[in-house]
Amino acid sequence: MKRFLLALMGMIIGVALTSAMGATLGVAVGVSPLAGALTLNGVAVGTSLIGGLAPANALRAGLYPEAWTGELVKAFRTAAAAIGWYNKIRSYDQYVEKDVIHMVDVGVDPEVLVNNTSYPLEIETLEDGDIAVRLDKYQSKPTRITDDELHALGHDKMASVIERHKEAFDEVRFSRAIHSLAPAENTAKTPVLLTTGEVDGDRKRLTRRDIIALKKAFDKARIPAEGRILVLCADHVVDLLEQDQKFASQYYNYDSGAINRMYGFEVYEYDACPHYNTSTKKKLAYGAVPAATDRQCSVAFSLKRAMKANGSTKTYLQEAAANPTTQENLFSMRTYTICLPTKAEGLGAIVSAPKA
């Protein structure tokens, strides 16, 4: 009741003020004070009714692509917090120029002489090279949002569409990132190991011994102990949970999304890890359909050999006002981003071995 009386009092005061203003304007333009008061009150009531009947934000001054770009950039900056391993990778955003990064290949190290007795010393030249890295271009197909939808729906359809575009971009860029950070094949500096556990269906399980073997391979390759990341695929997480009670008691850090450290690796989980041919130990191309002999892996990499960068982001919005026949809005976006190793070393993988 009190709220109703306050609302009624506010309405009366509003009408009084509007009437006074209308009367004054009426005298100024040469009409009667009563006509001026009625006219201005009619405009106020009409505006109120239109505002009540129109959909939310229907009377705002346009949908500006710049505003949506700001929201998308903000979302990209914060979305990585949910992917702990990706968030750990050093950002090279500040070095991006026109969606290209120029990196310097420092080449070989200088030769070190021990107990040298021969002079003068031989002079050597260390050649550095320029590596131009062009960021990948991501584009989304335009989404149609009609004015009828915006009018009838009880939620902000435009915001929902933008969020789905962002999530689709995230899904692709994270899966491409982990694929890029996995070694192309087995080498001394990019070891690809096979699991050695018990048979589970058509593959062998991952064991702690396999992770120790990967640590040994990294140590032999002189990969720095600091900054080692291990991203387990879902199968390998389950393998450790079922076999190892100690691992199960450590799993899961809900604050960071990380599993406790294991043998010098910061351990994370991600289900979109790439697949390998178990015979050749070569990585399948991104998006390739795994064959019967192919198995998924867990990926290891050194943060000292990984980089990521985001370039420009642009939104495309065609408003319904520009489409009088269809009365529909069209939204799409484009962004430039990349994640990859800076050198083919400090990378590793543990692939599920096929059953014997």
mmCIF file of C-alpha atoms in Angstrom:
data_model
loop_
_atom_site.group_PDB
_atom_site.id
_atom_site.type_symbol
_atom_site.label_atom_id
_atom_site.label_comp_id
_atom_site.label_asym_id
_atom_site.label_seq_id
_atom_site.Cartn_x
_atom_site.Cartn_y
_atom_site.Cartn_z
ATOM 1 C CA MET A 1 0.000 0.000 0.000
ATOM 2 C CA LYS A 2 2.829 2.337 0.918
ATOM 3 C CA ARG A 3 4.566 1.643 -2.375
ATOM 4 C CA PHE A 4 1.326 2.339 -4.282
ATOM 5 C CA LEU A 5 0.852 5.684 -2.492
ATOM 6 C CA LEU A 6 4.439 6.685 -3.266
ATOM 7 C CA ALA A 7 3.963 5.792 -6.929
ATOM 8 C CA LEU A 8 0.682 7.731 -7.074
ATOM 9 C CA MET A 9 2.295 10.762 -5.446
ATOM 10 C CA GLY A 10 5.134 10.619 -7.982
ATOM 11 C CA MET A 11 2.628 10.479 -10.842
ATOM 12 C CA ILE A 12 0.715 13.492 -9.515
ATOM 13 C CA ILE A 13 3.908 15.510 -9.098
ATOM 14 C CA GLY A 14 5.021 14.517 -12.604
ATOM 15 C CA VAL A 15 1.719 15.581 -14.159
ATOM 16 C CA ALA A 16 1.851 18.881 -12.282
ATOM 17 C CA LEU A 17 5.371 19.652 -13.460
ATOM 18 C CA THR A 18 4.556 18.606 -17.026
ATOM 19 C CA SER A 19 1.407 20.753 -17.003
ATOM 20 C CA ALA A 20 3.357 23.773 -15.796
ATOM 21 C CA MET A 21 5.978 23.300 -18.478
ATOM 22 C CA GLY A 22 3.284 22.775 -21.122
ATOM 23 C CA ALA A 23 1.412 25.895 -20.095
ATOM 24 C CA THR A 24 4.578 27.985 -20.279
ATOM 25 C CA LEU A 25 5.469 26.597 -23.722
ATOM 26 C CA GLY A 26 1.884 27.171 -24.887
ATOM 27 C CA VAL A 27 2.064 30.869 -24.043
ATOM 28 C CA ALA A 28 5.490 31.074 -25.733
ATOM 29 C CA VAL A 29 4.200 29.657 -29.040
ATOM 30 C CA GLY A 30 0.915 31.603 -28.995
ATOM 31 C CA VAL A 31 -1.601 28.973 -27.844
ATOM 32 C CA SER A 32 -3.629 28.753 -24.666
ATOM 33 C CA PRO A 33 -1.902 27.501 -21.476
ATOM 34 C CA LEU A 34 -4.461 24.640 -21.247
ATOM 35 C CA ALA A 35 -3.652 23.402 -24.780
ATOM 36 C CA GLY A 36 0.063 23.479 -24.038
ATOM 37 C CA ALA A 37 -0.378 21.504 -20.810
ATOM 38 C CA LEU A 38 -2.555 18.849 -22.451
ATOM 39 C CA THR A 39 -0.219 18.463 -25.426
ATOM 40 C CA LEU A 40 2.936 17.958 -23.344
ATOM 41 C CA ASN A 41 1.187 15.516 -21.008
ATOM 42 C CA GLY A 42 -0.043 13.565 -24.021
ATOM 43 C CA VAL A 43 3.498 13.281 -25.382
ATOM 44 C CA ALA A 44 4.774 12.076 -21.989
ATOM 45 C CA VAL A 45 2.052 9.442 -21.681
ATOM 46 C CA GLY A 46 2.587 8.239 -25.259
ATOM 47 C CA THR A 47 6.308 7.900 -24.725
ATOM 48 C CA SER A 48 5.689 5.945 -21.559
ATOM 49 C CA LEU A 49 3.302 3.580 -23.315
ATOM 50 C CA ILE A 50 5.681 3.003 -26.219
ATOM 51 C CA GLY A 51 8.508 2.328 -23.837
ATOM 52 C CA GLY A 52 6.372 -0.205 -21.996
ATOM 53 C CA LEU A 53 5.230 -1.991 -25.142
ATOM 54 C CA ALA A 54 8.517 -1.993 -27.028
ATOM 55 C CA PRO A 55 11.031 -4.764 -26.451
ATOM 56 C CA ALA A 56 14.022 -4.176 -24.224
ATOM 57 C CA ASN A 57 16.589 -1.847 -25.836
ATOM 58 C CA ALA A 58 14.315 -1.357 -28.864
ATOM 59 C CA LEU A 59 14.559 2.429 -28.590
ATOM 60 C CA ARG A 60 18.279 2.659 -28.086
ATOM 61 C CA ALA A 61 20.354 4.428 -30.713
ATOM 62 C CA GLY A 62 21.476 1.501 -32.851
ATOM 63 C CA LEU A 63 23.576 -1.588 -32.262
ATOM 64 C CA TYR A 64 27.177 -0.502 -32.537
ATOM 65 C CA PRO A 65 29.710 -3.102 -33.694
ATOM 66 C CA GLU A 66 32.378 -1.332 -31.615
ATOM 67 C CA ALA A 67 30.463 -2.196 -28.456
ATOM 68 C CA TRP A 68 30.227 -5.866 -29.419
ATOM 69 C CA THR A 69 33.932 -5.923 -30.305
ATOM 70 C CA GLY A 70 34.736 -4.679 -26.823
ATOM 71 C CA GLU A 71 32.624 -7.431 -25.285
ATOM 72 C CA LEU A 72 34.271 -10.097 -27.435
ATOM 73 C CA VAL A 73 37.793 -8.952 -26.606
ATOM 74 C CA LYS A 74 36.869 -8.923 -22.920
ATOM 75 C CA ALA A 75 35.457 -12.440 -23.252
ATOM 76 C CA PHE A 76 38.603 -13.714 -25.012
ATOM 77 C CA ARG A 77 40.785 -12.267 -22.265
ATOM 78 C CA THR A 78 38.820 -13.984 -19.495
ATOM 79 C CA ALA A 79 37.817 -17.237 -21.196
ATOM 80 C CA ALA A 80 41.333 -18.651 -21.010
ATOM 81 C CA ALA A 81 41.098 -18.686 -17.209
ATOM 82 C CA ALA A 82 38.976 -21.828 -17.577
ATOM 83 C CA ILE A 83 41.766 -23.534 -19.570
ATOM 84 C CA GLY A 84 44.636 -23.614 -17.089
ATOM 85 C CA TRP A 85 47.318 -24.883 -19.465
ATOM 86 C CA TYR A 86 46.481 -22.277 -22.120
ATOM 87 C CA ASN A 87 46.507 -19.482 -19.586
ATOM 88 C CA LYS A 88 50.071 -20.450 -18.604
ATOM 89 C CA ILE A 89 51.483 -19.831 -22.086
ATOM 90 C CA ARG A 90 53.332 -16.572 -22.592
ATOM 91 C CA SER A 91 51.396 -13.954 -24.553
ATOM 92 C CA TYR A 92 53.046 -12.174 -27.479
ATOM 93 C CA ASP A 93 50.139 -9.783 -28.067
ATOM 94 C CA GLN A 94 52.389 -6.727 -27.717
ATOM 95 C CA TYR A 95 54.518 -7.855 -30.666
ATOM 96 C CA VAL A 96 51.632 -8.217 -33.121
ATOM 97 C CA GLU A 97 51.682 -5.755 -36.019
ATOM 98 C CA LYS A 98 48.999 -6.044 -38.689
ATOM 99 C CA ASP A 99 48.229 -9.550 -37.392
ATOM 100 C CA VAL A 100 51.835 -10.706 -37.960
ATOM 101 C CA ILE A 101 54.610 -11.367 -35.426
ATOM 102 C CA HIS A 102 58.263 -11.010 -36.405
ATOM 103 C CA MET A 103 60.440 -13.277 -34.282
ATOM 104 C CA VAL A 104 64.222 -13.600 -34.293
ATOM 105 C CA ASP A 105 65.815 -17.008 -34.805
ATOM 106 C CA VAL A 106 68.980 -16.664 -32.726
ATOM 107 C CA GLY A 107 70.562 -19.662 -34.447
ATOM 108 C CA VAL A 108 73.329 -21.718 -32.854
ATOM 109 C CA ASP A 109 75.095 -21.003 -29.564
ATOM 110 C CA PRO A 110 78.690 -19.715 -29.532
ATOM 111 C CA GLU A 111 81.406 -22.346 -29.141
ATOM 112 C CA VAL A 112 82.991 -22.473 -25.678
ATOM 113 C CA LEU A 113 86.721 -23.208 -25.403
ATOM 114 C CA VAL A 114 88.164 -24.923 -22.321
ATOM 115 C CA ASN A 115 91.844 -24.598 -21.337
ATOM 116 C CA ASN A 116 92.634 -23.052 -24.707
ATOM 117 C CA THR A 117 96.314 -22.325 -25.457
ATOM 118 C CA SER A 118 96.032 -21.285 -29.086
ATOM 119 C CA TYR A 119 95.858 -17.590 -29.994
ATOM 120 C CA PRO A 120 94.544 -15.518 -31.623
ATOM 121 C CA LEU A 121 91.073 -16.914 -31.059
ATOM 122 C CA GLU A 122 89.116 -17.811 -34.147
ATOM 123 C CA ILE A 123 86.277 -15.380 -34.791
ATOM 124 C CA GLU A 124 82.861 -16.813 -35.491
ATOM 125 C CA THR A 125 79.635 -15.145 -36.684
ATOM 126 C CA LEU A 126 76.286 -16.045 -35.205
ATOM 127 C CA GLU A 127 73.662 -15.561 -37.885
ATOM 128 C CA ASP A 128 70.208 -14.481 -36.732
ATOM 129 C CA GLY A 129 67.174 -14.801 -38.938
ATOM 130 C CA ASP A 130 63.759 -13.197 -39.100
ATOM 131 C CA ILE A 131 60.743 -15.469 -38.685
ATOM 132 C CA ALA A 132 57.432 -13.924 -39.730
ATOM 133 C CA VAL A 133 54.498 -15.639 -38.050
ATOM 134 C CA ARG A 134 51.117 -14.761 -39.527
ATOM 135 C CA LEU A 135 48.216 -15.216 -37.129
ATOM 136 C CA ASP A 136 45.421 -17.587 -38.102
ATOM 137 C CA LYS A 137 42.237 -15.916 -39.295
ATOM 138 C CA TYR A 138 39.005 -17.141 -37.687
ATOM 139 C CA GLN A 139 35.643 -16.197 -39.212
ATOM 140 C CA SER A 140 32.135 -17.174 -38.222
ATOM 141 C CA LYS A 141 29.227 -17.517 -40.610
ATOM 142 C CA PRO A 142 26.606 -14.772 -40.175
ATOM 143 C CA THR A 143 23.724 -15.499 -37.812
ATOM 144 C CA ARG A 144 20.236 -14.183 -38.534
ATOM 145 C CA ILE A 145 18.275 -12.479 -35.729
ATOM 146 C CA THR A 146 14.908 -11.091 -36.822
ATOM 147 C CA ASP A 147 13.199 -8.119 -35.253
ATOM 148 C CA ASP A 148 10.247 -10.428 -34.508
ATOM 149 C CA GLU A 149 12.569 -12.552 -32.337
ATOM 150 C CA LEU A 150 13.913 -9.523 -30.484
ATOM 151 C CA HIS A 151 10.356 -8.339 -29.868
ATOM 152 C CA ALA A 152 8.875 -11.651 -28.745
ATOM 153 C CA LEU A 153 11.651 -13.281 -26.717
ATOM 154 C CA GLY A 154 12.023 -12.683 -23.014
ATOM 155 C CA HIS A 155 15.843 -12.781 -23.141
ATOM 156 C CA ASP A 156 18.508 -10.810 -24.970
ATOM 157 C CA LYS A 157 18.834 -12.864 -28.167
ATOM 158 C CA MET A 158 21.625 -10.673 -29.519
ATOM 159 C CA ALA A 159 23.772 -11.240 -26.417
ATOM 160 C CA SER A 160 23.066 -14.970 -26.643
ATOM 161 C CA VAL A 161 24.192 -15.085 -30.280
ATOM 162 C CA ILE A 162 27.400 -13.207 -29.522
ATOM 163 C CA GLU A 163 28.177 -15.568 -26.638
ATOM 164 C CA ARG A 164 27.706 -18.597 -28.897
ATOM 165 C CA HIS A 165 30.024 -17.130 -31.534
ATOM 166 C CA LYS A 166 32.668 -16.553 -28.855
ATOM 167 C CA GLU A 167 32.308 -20.075 -27.452
ATOM 168 C CA ALA A 168 32.595 -21.584 -30.929
ATOM 169 C CA PHE A 169 35.797 -19.617 -31.527
ATOM 170 C CA ASP A 170 37.200 -20.750 -28.156
ATOM 171 C CA GLU A 171 36.491 -24.402 -28.916
ATOM 172 C CA VAL A 172 38.425 -24.204 -32.180
ATOM 173 C CA ARG A 173 41.377 -22.141 -30.957
ATOM 174 C CA PHE A 174 41.982 -24.281 -27.848
ATOM 175 C CA SER A 175 41.867 -27.532 -29.825
ATOM 176 C CA ARG A 176 44.172 -26.085 -32.490
ATOM 177 C CA ALA A 177 46.534 -24.849 -29.768
ATOM 178 C CA ILE A 178 46.971 -28.250 -28.120
ATOM 179 C CA HIS A 179 47.392 -29.847 -31.547
ATOM 180 C CA SER A 180 50.151 -27.359 -32.452
ATOM 181 C CA LEU A 181 51.970 -27.959 -29.154
ATOM 182 C CA ALA A 182 52.069 -31.718 -29.670
ATOM 183 C CA PRO A 183 55.213 -32.954 -31.469
ATOM 184 C CA ALA A 184 54.922 -33.872 -35.152
ATOM 185 C CA GLU A 185 56.880 -37.098 -34.650
ATOM 186 C CA ASN A 186 59.206 -38.898 -32.297
ATOM 187 C CA THR A 187 62.700 -37.351 -32.042
ATOM 188 C CA ALA A 188 65.288 -36.964 -29.293
ATOM 189 C CA LYS A 189 64.001 -33.450 -28.509
ATOM 190 C CA THR A 190 60.334 -34.279 -29.101
ATOM 191 C CA PRO A 191 59.758 -37.714 -27.546
ATOM 192 C CA VAL A 192 56.580 -39.612 -28.404
ATOM 193 C CA LEU A 193 56.049 -42.558 -26.038
ATOM 194 C CA LEU A 194 53.461 -45.327 -25.916
ATOM 195 C CA THR A 195 51.554 -46.360 -22.796
ATOM 196 C CA THR A 196 52.545 -49.613 -21.079
ATOM 197 C CA GLY A 197 49.657 -50.368 -18.716
ATOM 198 C CA GLU A 198 47.021 -53.086 -18.680
ATOM 199 C CA VAL A 199 44.775 -53.572 -21.683
ATOM 200 C CA ASP A 200 41.525 -51.611 -21.582
ATOM 201 C CA GLY A 201 39.370 -52.393 -24.606
ATOM 202 C CA ASP A 202 41.521 -51.743 -27.672
ATOM 203 C CA ARG A 203 44.323 -49.854 -25.927
ATOM 204 C CA LYS A 204 46.797 -50.002 -23.044
ATOM 205 C CA ARG A 205 46.275 -47.815 -19.980
ATOM 206 C CA LEU A 206 48.521 -44.959 -18.895
ATOM 207 C CA THR A 207 50.571 -45.581 -15.742
ATOM 208 C CA ARG A 208 52.776 -43.451 -13.523
ATOM 209 C CA ARG A 209 55.757 -45.289 -15.014
ATOM 210 C CA ASP A 210 54.867 -43.793 -18.400
ATOM 211 C CA ILE A 211 54.971 -40.263 -16.968
ATOM 212 C CA ILE A 212 58.320 -41.066 -15.322
ATOM 213 C CA ALA A 213 59.583 -42.271 -18.720
ATOM 214 C CA LEU A 214 58.492 -38.962 -20.266
ATOM 215 C CA LYS A 215 60.317 -37.060 -17.521
ATOM 216 C CA LYS A 216 63.449 -39.104 -18.267
ATOM 217 C CA ALA A 217 63.168 -38.290 -21.977
ATOM 218 C CA PHE A 218 62.796 -34.573 -21.199
ATOM 219 C CA ASP A 219 65.801 -34.729 -18.876
ATOM 220 C CA LYS A 220 67.938 -36.417 -21.555
ATOM 221 C CA ALA A 221 66.917 -33.712 -24.046
ATOM 222 C CA ARG A 222 67.988 -31.097 -21.476
ATOM 223 C CA ILE A 223 64.582 -29.497 -21.426
ATOM 224 C CA PRO A 224 64.483 -27.082 -18.444
ATOM 225 C CA ALA A 225 62.710 -28.520 -15.412
ATOM 226 C CA GLU A 226 60.909 -25.243 -14.790
ATOM 227 C CA GLY A 227 57.778 -24.698 -16.844
ATOM 228 C CA ARG A 228 56.989 -28.282 -17.850
ATOM 229 C CA ILE A 229 53.276 -28.770 -18.606
ATOM 230 C CA LEU A 230 51.456 -32.083 -19.052
ATOM 231 C CA VAL A 231 47.921 -32.047 -20.479
ATOM 232 C CA LEU A 232 46.193 -35.391 -19.953
ATOM 233 C CA CYS A 233 43.424 -36.566 -22.241
ATOM 234 C CA ALA A 234 40.265 -37.863 -20.545
ATOM 235 C CA ASP A 235 41.191 -41.552 -21.017
ATOM 236 C CA HIS A 236 44.521 -41.086 -19.275
ATOM 237 C CA VAL A 237 42.967 -39.227 -16.350
ATOM 238 C CA VAL A 238 40.564 -42.131 -15.838
ATOM 239 C CA ASP A 239 43.464 -44.593 -16.100
ATOM 240 C CA LEU A 240 45.285 -42.906 -13.231
ATOM 241 C CA LEU A 241 42.130 -42.504 -11.147
ATOM 242 C CA GLU A 242 41.301 -46.209 -11.410
ATOM 243 C CA GLN A 243 44.845 -47.487 -10.837
ATOM 244 C CA ASP A 244 46.354 -45.062 -8.389
ATOM 245 C CA GLN A 245 44.647 -44.173 -5.094
ATOM 246 C CA LYS A 246 47.276 -41.525 -4.358
ATOM 247 C CA PHE A 247 46.515 -39.778 -7.643
ATOM 248 C CA ALA A 248 42.780 -39.955 -6.914
ATOM 249 C CA SER A 249 43.267 -38.277 -3.536
ATOM 250 C CA GLN A 250 45.224 -35.448 -5.189
ATOM 251 C CA TYR A 251 42.726 -34.894 -7.973
ATOM 252 C CA TYR A 252 41.235 -32.169 -8.377
ATOM 253 C CA ASN A 253 42.216 -28.542 -7.662
ATOM 254 C CA TYR A 254 38.938 -26.724 -8.270
ATOM 255 C CA ASP A 255 40.498 -23.269 -7.923
ATOM 256 C CA SER A 256 43.043 -23.570 -10.742
ATOM 257 C CA GLY A 257 41.739 -26.557 -12.699
ATOM 258 C CA ALA A 258 45.115 -28.217 -12.213
ATOM 259 C CA ILE A 259 45.939 -31.647 -10.926
ATOM 260 C CA ASN A 260 48.763 -31.649 -8.411
ATOM 261 C CA ARG A 261 52.284 -31.708 -9.834
ATOM 262 C CA MET A 262 53.647 -35.071 -10.947
ATOM 263 C CA TYR A 263 57.384 -35.652 -11.418
ATOM 264 C CA GLY A 264 58.078 -32.019 -12.264
ATOM 265 C CA PHE A 265 55.068 -31.518 -14.569
ATOM 266 C CA GLU A 266 52.161 -29.188 -13.893
ATOM 267 C CA VAL A 267 49.289 -31.462 -14.853
ATOM 268 C CA TYR A 268 46.019 -30.405 -16.504
ATOM 269 C CA GLU A 269 43.155 -32.132 -18.296
ATOM 270 C CA TYR A 270 41.765 -31.465 -21.772
ATOM 271 C CA ASP A 271 39.747 -33.854 -23.925
ATOM 272 C CA ALA A 272 40.576 -32.473 -27.382
ATOM 273 C CA CYS A 273 44.171 -33.731 -27.479
ATOM 274 C CA PRO A 274 45.381 -34.931 -30.900
ATOM 275 C CA HIS A 275 45.726 -38.473 -32.246
ATOM 276 C CA TYR A 276 48.820 -40.342 -33.441
ATOM 277 C CA ASN A 277 49.508 -43.272 -35.702
ATOM 278 C CA THR A 278 50.789 -45.804 -33.187
ATOM 279 C CA SER A 279 53.012 -47.546 -35.761
ATOM 280 C CA THR A 280 54.883 -44.476 -37.021
ATOM 281 C CA LYS A 281 54.397 -42.269 -33.926
ATOM 282 C CA LYS A 282 53.447 -39.427 -36.256
ATOM 283 C CA LYS A 283 50.727 -36.921 -35.419
ATOM 284 C CA LEU A 284 47.555 -36.836 -37.494
ATOM 285 C CA ALA A 285 46.687 -33.605 -39.251
ATOM 286 C CA TYR A 286 44.267 -31.320 -37.445
ATOM 287 C CA GLY A 287 40.705 -32.434 -38.105
ATOM 288 C CA ALA A 288 41.737 -35.777 -39.626
ATOM 289 C CA VAL A 289 39.480 -38.729 -38.817
ATOM 290 C CA PRO A 290 41.400 -41.311 -36.709
ATOM 291 C CA ALA A 291 41.858 -44.739 -38.301
ATOM 292 C CA ALA A 292 41.772 -48.075 -36.510
ATOM 293 C CA THR A 293 45.494 -47.872 -35.698
ATOM 294 C CA ASP A 294 45.340 -44.295 -34.386
ATOM 295 C CA ARG A 295 45.062 -43.400 -30.700
ATOM 296 C CA GLN A 296 44.669 -40.222 -28.651
ATOM 297 C CA CYS A 297 47.570 -38.831 -26.658
ATOM 298 C CA SER A 298 48.414 -36.673 -23.678
ATOM 299 C CA VAL A 299 50.579 -33.662 -24.566
ATOM 300 C CA ALA A 300 53.626 -32.288 -22.765
ATOM 301 C CA PHE A 301 55.426 -29.044 -23.563
ATOM 302 C CA SER A 302 57.814 -26.519 -22.073
ATOM 303 C CA LEU A 303 56.530 -23.001 -21.460
ATOM 304 C CA LYS A 304 59.935 -21.771 -22.668
ATOM 305 C CA ARG A 305 59.086 -23.101 -26.136
ATOM 306 C CA ALA A 306 55.434 -22.055 -26.413
ATOM 307 C CA MET A 307 53.733 -18.818 -27.386
ATOM 308 C CA LYS A 308 50.288 -17.425 -28.068
ATOM 309 C CA ALA A 309 49.061 -14.153 -29.549
ATOM 310 C CA ASN A 310 45.797 -12.416 -30.278
ATOM 311 C CA GLY A 311 45.497 -9.894 -33.080
ATOM 312 C CA SER A 312 42.621 -7.764 -34.275
ATOM 313 C CA THR A 313 38.993 -8.628 -33.640
ATOM 314 C CA LYS A 314 36.202 -7.215 -35.761
ATOM 315 C CA THR A 315 32.452 -7.677 -35.677
ATOM 316 C CA TYR A 316 30.050 -7.382 -38.579
ATOM 317 C CA LEU A 317 26.514 -6.258 -37.895
ATOM 318 C CA GLN A 318 23.831 -5.422 -40.428
ATOM 319 C CA GLU A 319 20.815 -4.003 -38.670
ATOM 320 C CA ALA A 320 17.215 -4.772 -39.487
ATOM 321 C CA ALA A 321 16.672 -1.101 -40.300
ATOM 322 C CA ALA A 322 18.863 -1.622 -43.379
ATOM 323 C CA ASN A 323 16.759 -4.627 -44.466
ATOM 324 C CA PRO A 324 13.201 -3.328 -44.931
ATOM 325 C CA THR A 325 12.011 -6.448 -46.769
ATOM 326 C CA THR A 326 13.358 -9.073 -44.350
ATOM 327 C CA GLN A 327 13.585 -6.961 -41.159
ATOM 328 C CA GLU A 328 16.441 -9.069 -39.842
ATOM 329 C CA ASN A 329 19.784 -8.385 -38.177
ATOM 330 C CA LEU A 330 22.892 -10.274 -39.336
ATOM 331 C CA PHE A 331 25.874 -10.808 -37.024
ATOM 332 C CA SER A 332 29.276 -12.410 -37.593
ATOM 333 C CA MET A 333 32.839 -11.833 -36.457
ATOM 334 C CA ARG A 334 36.463 -12.255 -37.430
ATOM 335 C CA THR A 335 39.550 -12.474 -35.252
ATOM 336 C CA TYR A 336 43.225 -13.313 -35.603
ATOM 337 C CA THR A 337 44.909 -15.591 -33.073
ATOM 338 C CA ILE A 338 47.607 -18.252 -32.870
ATOM 339 C CA CYS A 339 49.299 -20.627 -30.447
ATOM 340 C CA LEU A 340 52.330 -22.695 -31.401
ATOM 341 C CA PRO A 341 55.810 -23.808 -30.306
ATOM 342 C CA THR A 342 58.611 -21.350 -30.966
ATOM 343 C CA LYS A 343 60.956 -24.235 -31.779
ATOM 344 C CA ALA A 344 60.614 -27.970 -32.442
ATOM 345 C CA GLU A 345 61.967 -28.968 -29.047
ATOM 346 C CA GLY A 346 60.646 -29.226 -25.516
ATOM 347 C CA LEU A 347 57.538 -31.035 -26.777
ATOM 348 C CA GLY A 348 56.350 -34.537 -25.953
ATOM 349 C CA ALA A 349 53.410 -36.933 -26.057
ATOM 350 C CA ILE A 350 52.246 -40.161 -24.464
ATOM 351 C CA VAL A 351 50.024 -42.093 -26.873
ATOM 352 C CA SER A 352 47.682 -44.886 -25.886
ATOM 353 C CA ALA A 353 49.317 -48.035 -27.265
ATOM 354 C CA PRO A 354 47.084 -50.542 -29.082
ATOM 355 C CA LYS A 355 46.547 -53.851 -27.372
ATOM 356 C CA ALA A 356 49.047 -56.495 -28.387
#
